[in-house]
Amino acid sequence: MKRILVLVFAALLAAGSVFAGGQQEEAAAGNSIEYVSMWNAGEPQAIFMEEMAALFEAETGIKVEITFAGRDILTKIRSRLLMQDAPDLVDQDFSELSGALLRDDSVLVEPLNDFLYNEKGPEGQASMMDLFDENLMKLYAKDGNIYFFPYEFITSGFFYDKSLYAEYGLSAPTSWDEFISNNKTLTDAGIPALALDGNISFYNAYYYYWAVARTLGAGNLMAAASDKSGATWDDPGFLKAAEMVYELSAGGENLFQSGYAGSNYPAAQADWAMGKSGAVLCGTWIPSETKSQQDAGFDMGFFPFPEIDGGKGTIADVEAYLIGFAIPEGARNSAGAKEFMKFISKEAYADQLAKDTVNIAARKNSYYPDLLLEVKPYLDSAASFHVSYDGVMQGQPEWFANVFYPLDNDLVFGNITPEEFIAKIKADTIAYWKSK
Amino acid sequence: MMTVKKINLWSILSKCFLYFWCVFSIFVFLWVINSSLKTNREFFGNIWGIFQTPQFENYGKVWNNYRMGTYFMNSVIVVVPSVLGLLAVSAPAAYILARVDFKLKKTLTRLVSFGLGIPYQLLLVPLFFLLFDLKLINSLTGLVLVYVALSIPFTVFLLISYFASLPKSLEEAAEIDGCGPGRTFFQIMLPLAGNGLVAAGVLNFVGLWNEFLLALTLLSKDSKYTLSMGLYALQGSLQYTGDWVALFAAFTMVVIPTFILFILLSRAIVAGMTMGAVKE
């Protein structure tokens, strides 16, 4: 028995040693790049990246070693960067990348201006920049430098059940009043007009951020968050936005599903996908995320957050939430990483990304999946872009989490009136900046 | 003459609580298995309902597409050598501390007890740097070494009581028959402490099988993830793809090995844990 145990132990130890290669032992060679990805193995984007890596290796001979680190990739990467152990390529949404790697006190990623303006495009375009809307690319620029290279474009708005709307003679609203009227028609018929999982604060935050974008225009929420005196909150536009949100809440017309404040993700969005509510305010990932819950004939429509009479923001101002690559400072094979970025931007692959992942590719004029076709006209007619949550999530993350979220949740749940919201957020913002 | 048993309210309450706890645990476990065999629409349509047609492909999907097979093998590769190595180190140490009198015995025993009181979260940063210097970050061998080292105090402490409860006369008889200390340990005392070793092995196995924080700190390459890490990654992946039933399949996969282990070895575990509890 003892001998058997010893043999088993020795065999397992040997197996352990064989399978156990250290990361530093696998240092990137000249003909390989290390890519640490925000996706998790098995996600459509992860499968796409694996396929791209294989095709890239076949074409160039450069091996792409991918680690699927998941959404908290930047926590892991930041410590590696500080230990001078940078991978060659990372990806994440640009707000996260910007917040983690592009701080005022330390820039931990390489600028890509030379690559974007002087490198020819994959189909012979004069420059890589020709593949994208330049305004979009400059959204996250810092001191004139562009640091990130996008491959996926996300925006947010209302996704609605077209069949349900048609059943009640409704169509996509073009104004706030029409939006309220549509929602009332549905709630009067006993159908929740809006679905919301109240336990996700950043979903709740969509409402107020978008309302401010419509009353005052982009950039104002960020200005209010950054104003140490709190005086910016005195602008009536902020109160108007709070009134819009309150009107939807349990304190106002009560247009969300019953018990929405306590609804746990993904209960409400799953119900919506199964035809139990009218619309959901979410990012363009929602068609893909709810795909396995939708009825076979689920007819999904899209409309942007409605404009309001006298508001400064219009639907031509589109939210841009970009996902893409960054090359960390100290990357051993920065040239290989750039080559991979260029490879993946080919028209055919941008289309494939959109098709396989049911998302929008960042490259101009790419394919749109059926479920997102209704988003296209709004993007095509965009006059300007602003970053998600008006940039507050990455620009003032502490304020956003500790000051804004609690009060915004209270407003969305109808626990406080618009006037109380403004008074409290002004006071809390002043207190927040005093504590700094 | 009939004896009237005194009704003990506390005992009734405790039993009721334990029965409730058992029923609740079994219900949750069965609910997870039931959910793992549904489609997503079925699950969200009626979360308490029984599956219509069992969706075994949920298991195939997480095993193949989401790399649970790799994570499972990594867990086996890490946990089995860790437990065996741990017992190989801890059993002789516990035997010596329990049976042999020497000068520093009490001090060493106390040191082992102190080890139990150190929360390993405090060691994360130094451990990370140590393994980084040794080029053992992202290495399953590194994780095995850490698991063995950090589990020694608990295991030695547990085994001391088993060895201490064995009769002294056995050692004396072995000595008279010409056994040296090594042979006495391996051929006489170690087999007698079998239940204790099984209990220590299973308790460590379960703890290490479910261990997350150290794996999260020391492994960043997904090809090296253990099951708990894989499950965490899978949770991220499946919530973004909306494939929640596959997540239940993964939960079941993670729980099943420890569940089977407990069923197979429950007698030995209970015997091992109660051994030495009373003097007879």
PDB file of N, CA and C in Angstrom, chain A residues 74 77-78 80-82 84 86 90 96-113 140-148 326-331:
ATOM      1  N   LEU A  74      -7.458  44.612 -15.632  1.00  0.00           N
ATOM      2  CA  LEU A  74      -6.561  45.748 -15.378  1.00  0.00           C
ATOM      3  C   LEU A  74      -5.964  45.724 -13.983  1.00  0.00           C
ATOM      4  N   ILE A  77      -3.092  43.493 -14.582  1.00  0.00           N
ATOM      5  CA  ILE A  77      -2.088  44.083 -15.461  1.00  0.00           C
ATOM      6  C   ILE A  77      -1.315  45.192 -14.771  1.00  0.00           C
ATOM      7  N   ARG A  78      -2.027  46.000 -14.000  1.00  0.00           N
ATOM      8  CA  ARG A  78      -1.371  47.146 -13.361  1.00  0.00           C
ATOM      9  C   ARG A  78      -0.210  46.682 -12.484  1.00  0.00           C
ATOM     10  N   ARG A  80       1.467  43.959 -12.825  1.00  0.00           N
ATOM     11  CA  ARG A  80       2.523  43.443 -13.707  1.00  0.00           C
ATOM     12  C   ARG A  80       3.321  44.585 -14.331  1.00  0.00           C
ATOM     13  N   LEU A  81       2.618  45.666 -14.683  1.00  0.00           N
ATOM     14  CA  LEU A  81       3.302  46.807 -15.293  1.00  0.00           C
ATOM     15  C   LEU A  81       4.268  47.438 -14.300  1.00  0.00           C
ATOM     16  N   LEU A  82       3.796  47.547 -13.059  1.00  0.00           N
ATOM     17  CA  LEU A  82       4.643  48.166 -12.049  1.00  0.00           C
ATOM     18  C   LEU A  82       5.861  47.290 -11.745  1.00  0.00           C
ATOM     19  N   GLN A  84       7.497  45.788 -14.069  1.00  0.00           N
ATOM     20  CA  GLN A  84       8.212  45.717 -15.357  1.00  0.00           C
ATOM     21  C   GLN A  84       8.059  44.354 -16.032  1.00  0.00           C
ATOM     22  N   ALA A  86       5.490  43.690 -18.438  1.00  0.00           N
ATOM     23  CA  ALA A  86       4.325  44.047 -19.260  1.00  0.00           C
ATOM     24  C   ALA A  86       4.041  43.016 -20.342  1.00  0.00           C
ATOM     25  N   VAL A  90      -3.096  44.457 -24.376  1.00  0.00           N
ATOM     26  CA  VAL A  90      -4.228  44.229 -23.468  1.00  0.00           C
ATOM     27  C   VAL A  90      -5.468  44.849 -24.119  1.00  0.00           C
ATOM     28  N   GLU A  96     -12.242  52.107 -18.761  1.00  0.00           N
ATOM     29  CA  GLU A  96     -11.454  51.342 -17.792  1.00  0.00           C
ATOM     30  C   GLU A  96      -9.962  51.506 -18.084  1.00  0.00           C
ATOM     31  N   LEU A  97      -9.610  51.387 -19.367  1.00  0.00           N
ATOM     32  CA  LEU A  97      -8.197  51.520 -19.736  1.00  0.00           C
ATOM     33  C   LEU A  97      -7.677  52.888 -19.336  1.00  0.00           C
ATOM     34  N   SER A  98      -8.511  53.879 -19.621  1.00  0.00           N
ATOM     35  CA  SER A  98      -8.116  55.247 -19.335  1.00  0.00           C
ATOM     36  C   SER A  98      -7.940  55.450 -17.823  1.00  0.00           C
ATOM     37  N   GLY A  99      -8.904  54.964 -17.058  1.00  0.00           N
ATOM     38  CA  GLY A  99      -8.838  55.132 -15.604  1.00  0.00           C
ATOM     39  C   GLY A  99      -7.651  54.427 -14.980  1.00  0.00           C
ATOM     40  N   ALA A 100      -7.280  53.266 -15.550  1.00  0.00           N
ATOM     41  CA  ALA A 100      -6.221  52.472 -14.921  1.00  0.00           C
ATOM     42  C   ALA A 100      -4.828  52.789 -15.458  1.00  0.00           C
ATOM     43  N   LEU A 101      -4.743  53.064 -16.758  1.00  0.00           N
ATOM     44  CA  LEU A 101      -3.414  53.145 -17.376  1.00  0.00           C
ATOM     45  C   LEU A 101      -3.042  54.529 -17.896  1.00  0.00           C
ATOM     46  N   LEU A 102      -4.008  55.448 -17.829  1.00  0.00           N
ATOM     47  CA  LEU A 102      -3.760  56.770 -18.407  1.00  0.00           C
ATOM     48  C   LEU A 102      -4.055  57.836 -17.352  1.00  0.00           C
ATOM     49  N   ARG A 103      -3.418  57.682 -16.224  1.00  0.00           N
ATOM     50  CA  ARG A 103      -3.674  58.647 -15.151  1.00  0.00           C
ATOM     51  C   ARG A 103      -2.776  59.857 -15.332  1.00  0.00           C
ATOM     52  N   ASP A 104      -3.155  60.921 -14.626  1.00  0.00           N
ATOM     53  CA  ASP A 104      -2.350  62.142 -14.728  1.00  0.00           C
ATOM     54  C   ASP A 104      -0.930  61.912 -14.235  1.00  0.00           C
ATOM     55  N   ASP A 105      -0.822  61.090 -13.166  1.00  0.00           N
ATOM     56  CA  ASP A 105       0.500  60.899 -12.564  1.00  0.00           C
ATOM     57  C   ASP A 105       1.321  59.815 -13.264  1.00  0.00           C
ATOM     58  N   SER A 106       0.661  58.936 -14.010  1.00  0.00           N
ATOM     59  CA  SER A 106       1.446  57.904 -14.687  1.00  0.00           C
ATOM     60  C   SER A 106       0.728  57.409 -15.942  1.00  0.00           C
ATOM     61  N   VAL A 107       1.456  57.463 -17.055  1.00  0.00           N
ATOM     62  CA  VAL A 107       0.926  56.923 -18.310  1.00  0.00           C
ATOM     63  C   VAL A 107       1.641  55.599 -18.551  1.00  0.00           C
ATOM     64  N   LEU A 108       0.854  54.529 -18.539  1.00  0.00           N
ATOM     65  CA  LEU A 108       1.463  53.203 -18.590  1.00  0.00           C
ATOM     66  C   LEU A 108       1.259  52.502 -19.931  1.00  0.00           C
ATOM     67  N   VAL A 109       0.816  53.272 -20.931  1.00  0.00           N
ATOM     68  CA  VAL A 109       0.615  52.684 -22.264  1.00  0.00           C
ATOM     69  C   VAL A 109       1.322  53.514 -23.334  1.00  0.00           C
ATOM     70  N   GLU A 110       1.617  52.859 -24.450  1.00  0.00           N
ATOM     71  CA  GLU A 110       2.336  53.541 -25.540  1.00  0.00           C
ATOM     72  C   GLU A 110       1.385  54.402 -26.370  1.00  0.00           C
ATOM     73  N   PRO A 111       1.809  55.585 -26.795  1.00  0.00           N
ATOM     74  CA  PRO A 111       0.979  56.362 -27.725  1.00  0.00           C
ATOM     75  C   PRO A 111       0.946  55.661 -29.094  1.00  0.00           C
ATOM     76  N   LEU A 112      -0.190  55.803 -29.773  1.00  0.00           N
ATOM     77  CA  LEU A 112      -0.335  55.091 -31.053  1.00  0.00           C
ATOM     78  C   LEU A 112      -0.433  56.045 -32.239  1.00  0.00           C
ATOM     79  N   ASN A 113      -0.097  57.314 -32.035  1.00  0.00           N
ATOM     80  CA  ASN A 113      -0.249  58.297 -33.121  1.00  0.00           C
ATOM     81  C   ASN A 113       0.499  57.887 -34.385  1.00  0.00           C
ATOM     82  N   TYR A 140     -10.739  59.702 -26.233  1.00  0.00           N
ATOM     83  CA  TYR A 140      -9.935  59.327 -25.065  1.00  0.00           C
ATOM     84  C   TYR A 140      -8.482  59.777 -25.214  1.00  0.00           C
ATOM     85  N   ALA A 141      -8.248  60.739 -26.099  1.00  0.00           N
ATOM     86  CA  ALA A 141      -6.879  61.226 -26.285  1.00  0.00           C
ATOM     87  C   ALA A 141      -6.428  61.987 -25.049  1.00  0.00           C
ATOM     88  N   LYS A 142      -5.134  61.968 -24.835  1.00  0.00           N
ATOM     89  CA  LYS A 142      -4.593  62.707 -23.688  1.00  0.00           C
ATOM     90  C   LYS A 142      -3.364  63.476 -24.175  1.00  0.00           C
ATOM     91  N   ASP A 143      -3.365  64.758 -23.944  1.00  0.00           N
ATOM     92  CA  ASP A 143      -2.267  65.635 -24.369  1.00  0.00           C
ATOM     93  C   ASP A 143      -1.916  65.430 -25.854  1.00  0.00           C
ATOM     94  N   GLY A 144      -2.943  65.288 -26.655  1.00  0.00           N
ATOM     95  CA  GLY A 144      -2.724  65.160 -28.102  1.00  0.00           C
ATOM     96  C   GLY A 144      -2.347  63.759 -28.558  1.00  0.00           C
ATOM     97  N   ASN A 145      -2.226  62.855 -27.637  1.00  0.00           N
ATOM     98  CA  ASN A 145      -1.853  61.485 -28.015  1.00  0.00           C
ATOM     99  C   ASN A 145      -3.052  60.542 -27.934  1.00  0.00           C
ATOM    100  N   ILE A 146      -3.123  59.646 -28.906  1.00  0.00           N
ATOM    101  CA  ILE A 146      -4.158  58.601 -28.882  1.00  0.00           C
ATOM    102  C   ILE A 146      -3.476  57.310 -28.421  1.00  0.00           C
ATOM    103  N   TYR A 147      -4.051  56.680 -27.422  1.00  0.00           N
ATOM    104  CA  TYR A 147      -3.395  55.523 -26.817  1.00  0.00           C
ATOM    105  C   TYR A 147      -4.127  54.201 -27.071  1.00  0.00           C
ATOM    106  N   PHE A 148      -5.377  54.293 -27.514  1.00  0.00           N
ATOM    107  CA  PHE A 148      -6.168  53.068 -27.611  1.00  0.00           C
ATOM    108  C   PHE A 148      -6.627  52.821 -29.045  1.00  0.00           C
ATOM    109  N   ALA A 326      -4.711  48.245 -26.094  1.00  0.00           N
ATOM    110  CA  ALA A 326      -3.671  49.198 -25.708  1.00  0.00           C
ATOM    111  C   ALA A 326      -2.372  48.408 -25.606  1.00  0.00           C
ATOM    112  N   ILE A 327      -1.276  49.087 -25.932  1.00  0.00           N
ATOM    113  CA  ILE A 327       0.031  48.427 -25.802  1.00  0.00           C
ATOM    114  C   ILE A 327       0.719  49.002 -24.563  1.00  0.00           C
ATOM    115  N   PRO A 328       0.913  48.186 -23.547  1.00  0.00           N
ATOM    116  CA  PRO A 328       1.524  48.712 -22.318  1.00  0.00           C
ATOM    117  C   PRO A 328       2.964  49.172 -22.545  1.00  0.00           C
ATOM    118  N   GLU A 329       3.373  50.162 -21.786  1.00  0.00           N
ATOM    119  CA  GLU A 329       4.764  50.610 -21.787  1.00  0.00           C
ATOM    120  C   GLU A 329       5.633  49.420 -21.395  1.00  0.00           C
ATOM    121  N   GLY A 330       6.726  49.222 -22.128  1.00  0.00           N
ATOM    122  CA  GLY A 330       7.634  48.129 -21.778  1.00  0.00           C
ATOM    123  C   GLY A 330       7.270  46.824 -22.462  1.00  0.00           C
ATOM    124  N   ALA A 331       6.274  46.866 -23.346  1.00  0.00           N
ATOM    125  CA  ALA A 331       5.917  45.642 -24.084  1.00  0.00           C
ATOM    126  C   ALA A 331       7.132  45.170 -24.867  1.00  0.00           C
TER     127      ALA A 331
END
